[in-house]
Amino acid sequence: MLTQLDGFRSAQEIHAAMRARGDHVGLATVYRNLVLMAETGEVDVLTREDGEQVYFRCSRQHHHHLVCRSCGHAIEITGPAVERWADALAEQHGYTNISHTLEVFGLCPKCSLTVPPHTDGPP
Amino acid sequence: MLTQLDGFRSAQEIHAAMRARGDHVGLATVYRNLVLMAETGEVDVLTREDGEQVYFRCSRQHHHHLVCRSCGHAIEITGPAVERWADALAEQHGYTNISHTLEVFGLCPKCSLTVPPHTDGPP
DNA sequence: CTTTGTGCAAAGCCTTTGCAATTTT
DNA sequence: AAAATTGCAAAGGCTTTGCACAAAG
């Protein structure tokens, strides 16, 4: 199921899609499996700007994403320079156990044509 | 109130702190004001790993944070190189309306001494 | 038969909203 | 007196949990 998704989707969206496809599955099961898959690293989780968690099956190596704000379509990206920069900076401040989050959002080429640009200020 | 905080705090934490200090204030008011201040850019909001939103009063220019995973203590950081890299990369993929999130987490020097390191895998 | 996984409904948690009361202008 | 702000309680939305039942080993 998840294998055919090209972007981040919420548990509820995945559940709805499965029902629509005919699967007789409960919402709780979807949540349970997603949580499990997230723990094993089988899927990536990120929190959308509206607070909802979204899931996406992708490679297990450390990477980040370029995510379409409108349709959820995601592309894996890597930024070795950023990783080093973040680690070095945190160490300079005496921080340990360093991790980081980095996501790039935008409107994908397809959605750029159909969705009005958002007017919020920059983040 | 917020001015004396040195790090990101949730609405509920802020509310509790105000009550403890003697302020007779409702939770709804705290939320309402935080939302307002976030809209005007007076405070920064970010979503903690547990999904709770946390607020922090800091400078209005574009910046990121080095946040202590344990006590919430935050330091503003800037990464001009990262900004350019993210924008260029997104443009290469035909994305428009680009924004990004970047937060570095770790244990601050103080918490490094008292808190057992977390054993989760890297993000 | 024991173990694992599932569905449904109920509960939990953070956040928002309705409304009357209070404060401010 | 009108307008804006607040407190409280109720409602909303996403997620988790309890429990009985079905599926798998």
Tab-separated table of C-alpha atoms (C1' of nucleotides) in Angstrom:
chain	number	residue	atom	x	y	z
A	1	MET	CA	0.000	0.000	0.000
A	2	LEU	CA	2.499	2.571	1.139
A	3	THR	CA	4.864	1.555	-1.610
A	4	GLN	CA	2.711	3.177	-4.226
A	5	LEU	CA	2.565	6.549	-2.540
A	6	ASP	CA	4.742	9.279	-3.974
A	7	GLY	CA	4.570	11.618	-1.047
A	8	PHE	CA	3.765	12.222	2.578
A	9	ARG	CA	0.283	11.242	3.660
A	10	SER	CA	-1.468	11.368	7.021
A	11	ALA	CA	-2.742	8.258	8.762
A	12	GLN	CA	-6.294	9.349	8.096
A	13	GLU	CA	-5.582	9.925	4.421
A	14	ILE	CA	-3.988	6.511	4.109
A	15	HIS	CA	-6.904	4.955	5.932
A	16	ALA	CA	-9.406	6.655	3.671
A	17	ALA	CA	-7.488	5.565	0.589
A	18	MET	CA	-7.441	1.971	1.755
A	19	ARG	CA	-11.162	1.991	2.466
A	20	ALA	CA	-11.836	3.574	-0.894
A	21	ARG	CA	-9.817	0.763	-2.437
A	22	GLY	CA	-12.041	-1.765	-0.712
A	23	ASP	CA	-9.803	-2.761	2.190
A	24	HIS	CA	-11.787	-3.431	5.343
A	25	VAL	CA	-9.306	-1.925	7.749
A	26	GLY	CA	-9.708	0.098	10.918
A	27	LEU	CA	-8.164	3.457	11.595
A	28	ALA	CA	-6.466	2.127	14.707
A	29	THR	CA	-4.703	-0.549	12.718
A	30	VAL	CA	-3.383	1.996	10.281
A	31	TYR	CA	-2.041	4.072	13.139
A	32	ARG	CA	-0.549	1.049	14.863
A	33	ASN	CA	1.260	-0.100	11.763
A	34	LEU	CA	2.507	3.337	10.874
A	35	VAL	CA	3.920	3.824	14.340
A	36	LEU	CA	5.615	0.455	14.085
A	37	MET	CA	7.036	1.161	10.667
A	38	ALA	CA	8.255	4.536	11.855
A	39	GLU	CA	10.069	2.909	14.768
A	40	THR	CA	11.840	0.454	12.524
A	41	GLY	CA	12.722	3.211	10.099
A	42	GLU	CA	10.624	1.743	7.342
A	43	VAL	CA	8.802	5.022	6.906
A	44	ASP	CA	9.698	8.609	7.616
A	45	VAL	CA	7.437	10.775	9.707
A	46	LEU	CA	7.198	14.495	9.699
A	47	THR	CA	4.789	16.933	11.201
A	48	ARG	CA	2.942	19.074	8.716
A	49	GLU	CA	2.500	22.759	9.371
A	50	ASP	CA	-1.052	22.115	10.552
A	51	GLY	CA	0.267	19.717	13.175
A	52	GLU	CA	-0.823	16.500	11.523
A	53	GLN	CA	1.751	13.743	11.233
A	54	VAL	CA	2.458	12.498	7.734
A	55	TYR	CA	4.224	9.328	6.648
A	56	PHE	CA	6.286	8.417	3.627
A	57	ARG	CA	8.140	5.274	2.698
A	58	CYS	CA	11.670	6.061	1.593
A	59	SER	CA	15.302	5.068	1.853
A	60	ARG	CA	16.793	4.208	5.227
A	61	GLN	CA	19.878	6.345	4.987
A	62	HIS	CA	19.926	9.775	6.555
A	63	HIS	CA	18.308	12.269	4.237
A	64	HIS	CA	15.876	15.133	4.078
A	65	HIS	CA	12.964	16.050	1.861
A	66	LEU	CA	11.700	18.528	-0.616
A	67	VAL	CA	7.980	18.422	-0.005
A	68	CYS	CA	5.115	19.929	-1.958
A	69	ARG	CA	3.014	21.995	0.376
A	70	SER	CA	-0.087	21.273	-1.630
A	71	CYS	CA	-0.050	17.641	-2.744
A	72	GLY	CA	2.526	16.170	-0.369
A	73	HIS	CA	4.764	14.919	-3.176
A	74	ALA	CA	8.233	14.356	-1.764
A	75	ILE	CA	11.741	14.101	-3.152
A	76	GLU	CA	14.640	12.850	-1.077
A	77	ILE	CA	17.538	15.236	-0.759
A	78	THR	CA	20.882	15.059	0.958
A	79	GLY	CA	23.061	17.876	2.183
A	80	PRO	CA	26.373	16.644	3.546
A	81	ALA	CA	27.556	20.205	4.035
A	82	VAL	CA	24.535	21.019	6.159
A	83	GLU	CA	25.043	17.966	8.319
A	84	ARG	CA	28.626	18.901	9.078
A	85	TRP	CA	27.720	22.512	9.670
A	86	ALA	CA	24.964	21.620	12.129
A	87	ASP	CA	27.115	19.188	14.060
A	88	ALA	CA	30.061	21.556	14.274
A	89	LEU	CA	27.900	24.427	15.373
A	90	ALA	CA	26.186	22.440	18.093
A	91	GLU	CA	29.496	21.157	19.364
A	92	GLN	CA	30.863	24.667	19.538
A	93	HIS	CA	28.057	25.491	21.924
A	94	GLY	CA	28.819	22.490	24.062
A	95	TYR	CA	25.803	20.518	22.964
A	96	THR	CA	25.900	16.742	22.846
A	97	ASN	CA	23.679	14.084	21.350
A	98	ILE	CA	23.097	16.208	18.325
A	99	SER	CA	20.382	15.668	15.773
A	100	HIS	CA	18.577	17.944	13.412
A	101	THR	CA	15.513	18.354	11.266
A	102	LEU	CA	15.579	19.940	7.851
A	103	GLU	CA	12.742	20.035	5.388
A	104	VAL	CA	12.285	22.176	2.336
A	105	PHE	CA	8.735	23.071	1.374
A	106	GLY	CA	7.381	24.546	-1.819
A	107	LEU	CA	4.851	24.024	-4.554
A	108	CYS	CA	5.821	21.285	-6.977
A	109	PRO	CA	5.773	22.144	-10.695
A	110	LYS	CA	2.312	20.656	-11.121
A	111	CYS	CA	0.772	22.426	-8.141
A	112	SER	CA	2.507	25.685	-9.037
A	113	LEU	CA	0.101	25.917	-11.940
A	114	THR	CA	-3.101	25.294	-10.064
A	115	VAL	CA	-2.681	26.477	-6.513
A	116	PRO	CA	-2.654	30.132	-5.544
A	117	PRO	CA	0.559	31.032	-3.741
A	118	HIS	CA	0.254	31.337	-0.008
A	119	THR	CA	0.551	34.797	1.397
A	120	ASP	CA	2.031	33.995	4.767
A	121	GLY	CA	5.255	35.677	5.651
A	122	PRO	CA	8.515	33.749	5.418
A	123	PRO	CA	9.136	31.213	8.226
B	1	MET	CA	6.266	37.083	30.971
B	2	LEU	CA	7.659	35.550	27.836
B	3	THR	CA	10.592	37.914	27.913
B	4	GLN	CA	12.134	36.097	30.806
B	5	LEU	CA	12.066	32.699	29.186
B	6	ASP	CA	15.327	31.397	27.805
B	7	GLY	CA	13.874	28.680	25.667
B	8	PHE	CA	10.902	27.125	23.958
B	9	ARG	CA	7.935	26.416	26.193
B	10	SER	CA	4.514	24.976	25.481
B	11	ALA	CA	1.325	26.913	26.088
B	12	GLN	CA	0.504	24.640	28.973
B	13	GLU	CA	3.935	25.099	30.524
B	14	ILE	CA	3.647	28.850	30.217
B	15	HIS	CA	0.186	28.734	31.711
B	16	ALA	CA	1.352	26.625	34.623
B	17	ALA	CA	4.281	28.949	35.236
B	18	MET	CA	2.012	31.981	35.291
B	19	ARG	CA	-0.387	30.329	37.713
B	20	ALA	CA	2.498	29.278	39.916
B	21	ARG	CA	3.624	32.882	39.897
B	22	GLY	CA	0.207	33.968	41.111
B	23	ASP	CA	-1.316	35.213	37.866
B	24	HIS	CA	-4.999	34.415	37.643
B	25	VAL	CA	-5.055	33.593	33.950
B	26	GLY	CA	-6.937	31.032	31.912
B	27	LEU	CA	-5.394	28.520	29.582
B	28	ALA	CA	-7.493	29.780	26.691
B	29	THR	CA	-6.108	33.267	27.105
B	30	VAL	CA	-2.574	31.972	27.012
B	31	TYR	CA	-3.318	30.117	23.791
B	32	ARG	CA	-5.078	33.098	22.275
B	33	ASN	CA	-2.223	35.438	23.003
B	34	LEU	CA	0.427	33.025	21.826
B	35	VAL	CA	-1.374	32.513	18.545
B	36	LEU	CA	-1.618	36.257	18.132
B	37	MET	CA	2.017	36.829	18.940
B	38	ALA	CA	3.004	34.076	16.568
B	39	GLU	CA	1.020	35.726	13.772
B	40	THR	CA	2.712	39.054	14.290
B	41	GLY	CA	6.088	37.373	14.470
B	42	GLU	CA	6.613	38.363	18.060
B	43	VAL	CA	7.308	34.767	19.008
B	44	ASP	CA	8.587	31.781	17.114
B	45	VAL	CA	6.656	28.540	17.130
B	46	LEU	CA	7.962	25.109	16.540
B	47	THR	CA	6.540	21.674	16.966
B	48	ARG	CA	8.359	19.490	19.440
B	49	GLU	CA	9.062	15.875	18.631
B	50	ASP	CA	6.119	14.848	20.809
B	51	GLY	CA	3.804	17.004	18.710
B	52	GLU	CA	3.302	19.784	21.202
B	53	GLN	CA	3.762	23.328	19.969
B	54	VAL	CA	6.345	25.399	21.777
B	55	TYR	CA	6.867	29.139	21.770
B	56	PHE	CA	9.881	31.354	22.183
B	57	ARG	CA	10.340	35.086	21.973
B	58	CYS	CA	13.279	35.978	19.739
B	59	SER	CA	14.509	38.221	16.979
B	60	ARG	CA	12.307	38.910	13.983
B	61	GLN	CA	14.861	38.236	11.298
B	62	HIS	CA	14.991	34.858	9.608
B	63	HIS	CA	16.926	32.430	11.751
B	64	HIS	CA	16.938	28.942	13.134
B	65	HIS	CA	17.550	27.423	16.541
B	66	LEU	CA	19.789	25.175	18.503
B	67	VAL	CA	17.397	23.686	21.020
B	68	CYS	CA	18.052	21.594	24.088
B	69	ARG	CA	16.002	18.447	23.892
B	70	SER	CA	15.734	18.273	27.640
B	71	CYS	CA	15.180	21.772	29.011
B	72	GLY	CA	14.084	23.631	25.884
B	73	HIS	CA	16.874	26.183	26.125
B	74	ALA	CA	17.302	27.787	22.712
B	75	ILE	CA	20.034	29.666	20.899
B	76	GLU	CA	19.417	31.523	17.668
B	77	ILE	CA	21.552	30.455	14.766
B	78	THR	CA	21.826	31.557	11.168
B	79	GLY	CA	23.049	29.616	8.193
B	80	PRO	CA	23.195	31.752	5.070
B	81	ALA	CA	24.810	28.922	3.122
B	82	VAL	CA	21.997	26.576	4.011
B	83	GLU	CA	19.373	29.079	2.950
B	84	ARG	CA	20.942	29.493	-0.458
B	85	TRP	CA	21.457	25.791	-0.871
B	86	ALA	CA	17.821	25.002	-0.039
B	87	ASP	CA	16.458	27.649	-2.370
B	88	ALA	CA	18.696	26.646	-5.257
B	89	LEU	CA	17.882	22.987	-4.832
B	90	ALA	CA	14.155	23.557	-4.753
B	91	GLU	CA	14.333	25.759	-7.819
B	92	GLN	CA	16.262	23.122	-9.686
B	93	HIS	CA	13.350	20.802	-9.122
B	94	GLY	CA	10.893	23.353	-10.413
B	95	TYR	CA	9.449	24.158	-7.017
B	96	THR	CA	8.098	27.610	-6.277
B	97	ASN	CA	7.095	29.423	-3.123
B	98	ILE	CA	9.976	27.894	-1.272
B	99	SER	CA	10.355	27.850	2.476
B	100	HIS	CA	12.179	25.571	4.847
B	101	THR	CA	12.463	24.444	8.416
B	102	LEU	CA	15.756	23.738	10.109
B	103	GLU	CA	16.270	23.043	13.774
B	104	VAL	CA	19.228	21.536	15.530
B	105	PHE	CA	18.538	19.526	18.669
B	106	GLY	CA	20.883	18.325	21.338
B	107	LEU	CA	21.540	18.339	25.049
B	108	CYS	CA	22.821	21.645	26.319
B	109	PRO	CA	25.994	21.612	28.438
B	110	LYS	CA	23.994	21.666	31.665
B	111	CYS	CA	21.626	18.869	30.680
B	112	SER	CA	24.463	16.813	29.220
B	113	LEU	CA	25.562	16.232	32.793
B	114	THR	CA	22.263	15.139	34.230
B	115	VAL	CA	20.220	13.518	31.522
B	116	PRO	CA	20.891	10.048	30.142
B	117	PRO	CA	21.460	10.195	26.393
B	118	HIS	CA	18.560	9.079	24.276
B	119	THR	CA	19.026	5.872	22.368
B	120	ASP	CA	16.836	6.564	19.366
B	121	GLY	CA	18.426	6.222	15.987
B	122	PRO	CA	19.431	9.330	14.066
B	123	PRO	CA	16.613	11.239	12.304
C	1	DC	C1'	-4.010	-24.169	21.566
C	2	DT	C1'	-1.175	-20.228	22.039
C	3	DT	C1'	0.232	-16.087	19.921
C	4	DT	C1'	-0.300	-12.334	17.056
C	5	DG	C1'	-2.919	-8.992	14.762
C	6	DT	C1'	-7.468	-6.493	13.912
C	7	DG	C1'	-11.833	-3.758	14.463
C	8	DC	C1'	-14.612	-0.977	17.045
C	9	DA	C1'	-15.516	2.202	20.441
C	10	DA	C1'	-13.973	4.804	24.245
C	11	DA	C1'	-10.595	7.612	26.258
C	12	DG	C1'	-6.627	11.014	26.109
C	13	DC	C1'	-4.296	15.143	24.886
C	14	DC	C1'	-3.534	19.524	22.855
C	15	DT	C1'	-5.977	23.219	20.969
C	16	DT	C1'	-9.930	26.036	19.636
C	17	DT	C1'	-14.436	28.075	20.275
C	18	DG	C1'	-18.954	29.889	22.474
C	19	DC	C1'	-20.606	32.766	25.716
C	20	DA	C1'	-21.265	35.451	29.685
C	21	DA	C1'	-18.750	38.406	32.680
C	22	DT	C1'	-15.078	41.804	33.343
C	23	DT	C1'	-12.153	45.349	32.062
C	24	DT	C1'	-10.790	49.115	29.060
C	25	DT	C1'	-11.510	53.203	26.270
D	1	DA	C1'	-21.994	52.890	26.801
D	2	DA	C1'	-19.436	50.439	23.291
D	3	DA	C1'	-15.490	47.599	22.360
D	4	DA	C1'	-12.000	44.578	23.469
D	5	DT	C1'	-10.217	40.997	26.609
D	6	DT	C1'	-10.704	37.168	29.752
D	7	DG	C1'	-12.210	32.758	32.230
D	8	DC	C1'	-14.525	28.800	32.221
D	9	DA	C1'	-16.394	24.984	30.186
D	10	DA	C1'	-17.578	22.522	26.181
D	11	DA	C1'	-16.394	20.965	21.723
D	12	DG	C1'	-13.018	19.520	17.940
D	13	DG	C1'	-9.391	16.914	15.776
D	14	DC	C1'	-5.686	13.722	15.818
D	15	DT	C1'	-3.872	9.781	18.152
D	16	DT	C1'	-3.740	5.993	21.496
D	17	DT	C1'	-5.664	2.310	24.260
D	18	DG	C1'	-8.887	-1.500	26.134
D	19	DC	C1'	-10.963	-5.389	24.955
D	20	DA	C1'	-13.185	-9.002	22.615
D	21	DC	C1'	-12.694	-11.514	18.403
D	22	DA	C1'	-10.584	-13.404	14.333
D	23	DA	C1'	-6.360	-14.991	11.971
D	24	DA	C1'	-1.945	-17.199	11.990
D	25	DG	C1'	1.552	-20.506	13.604
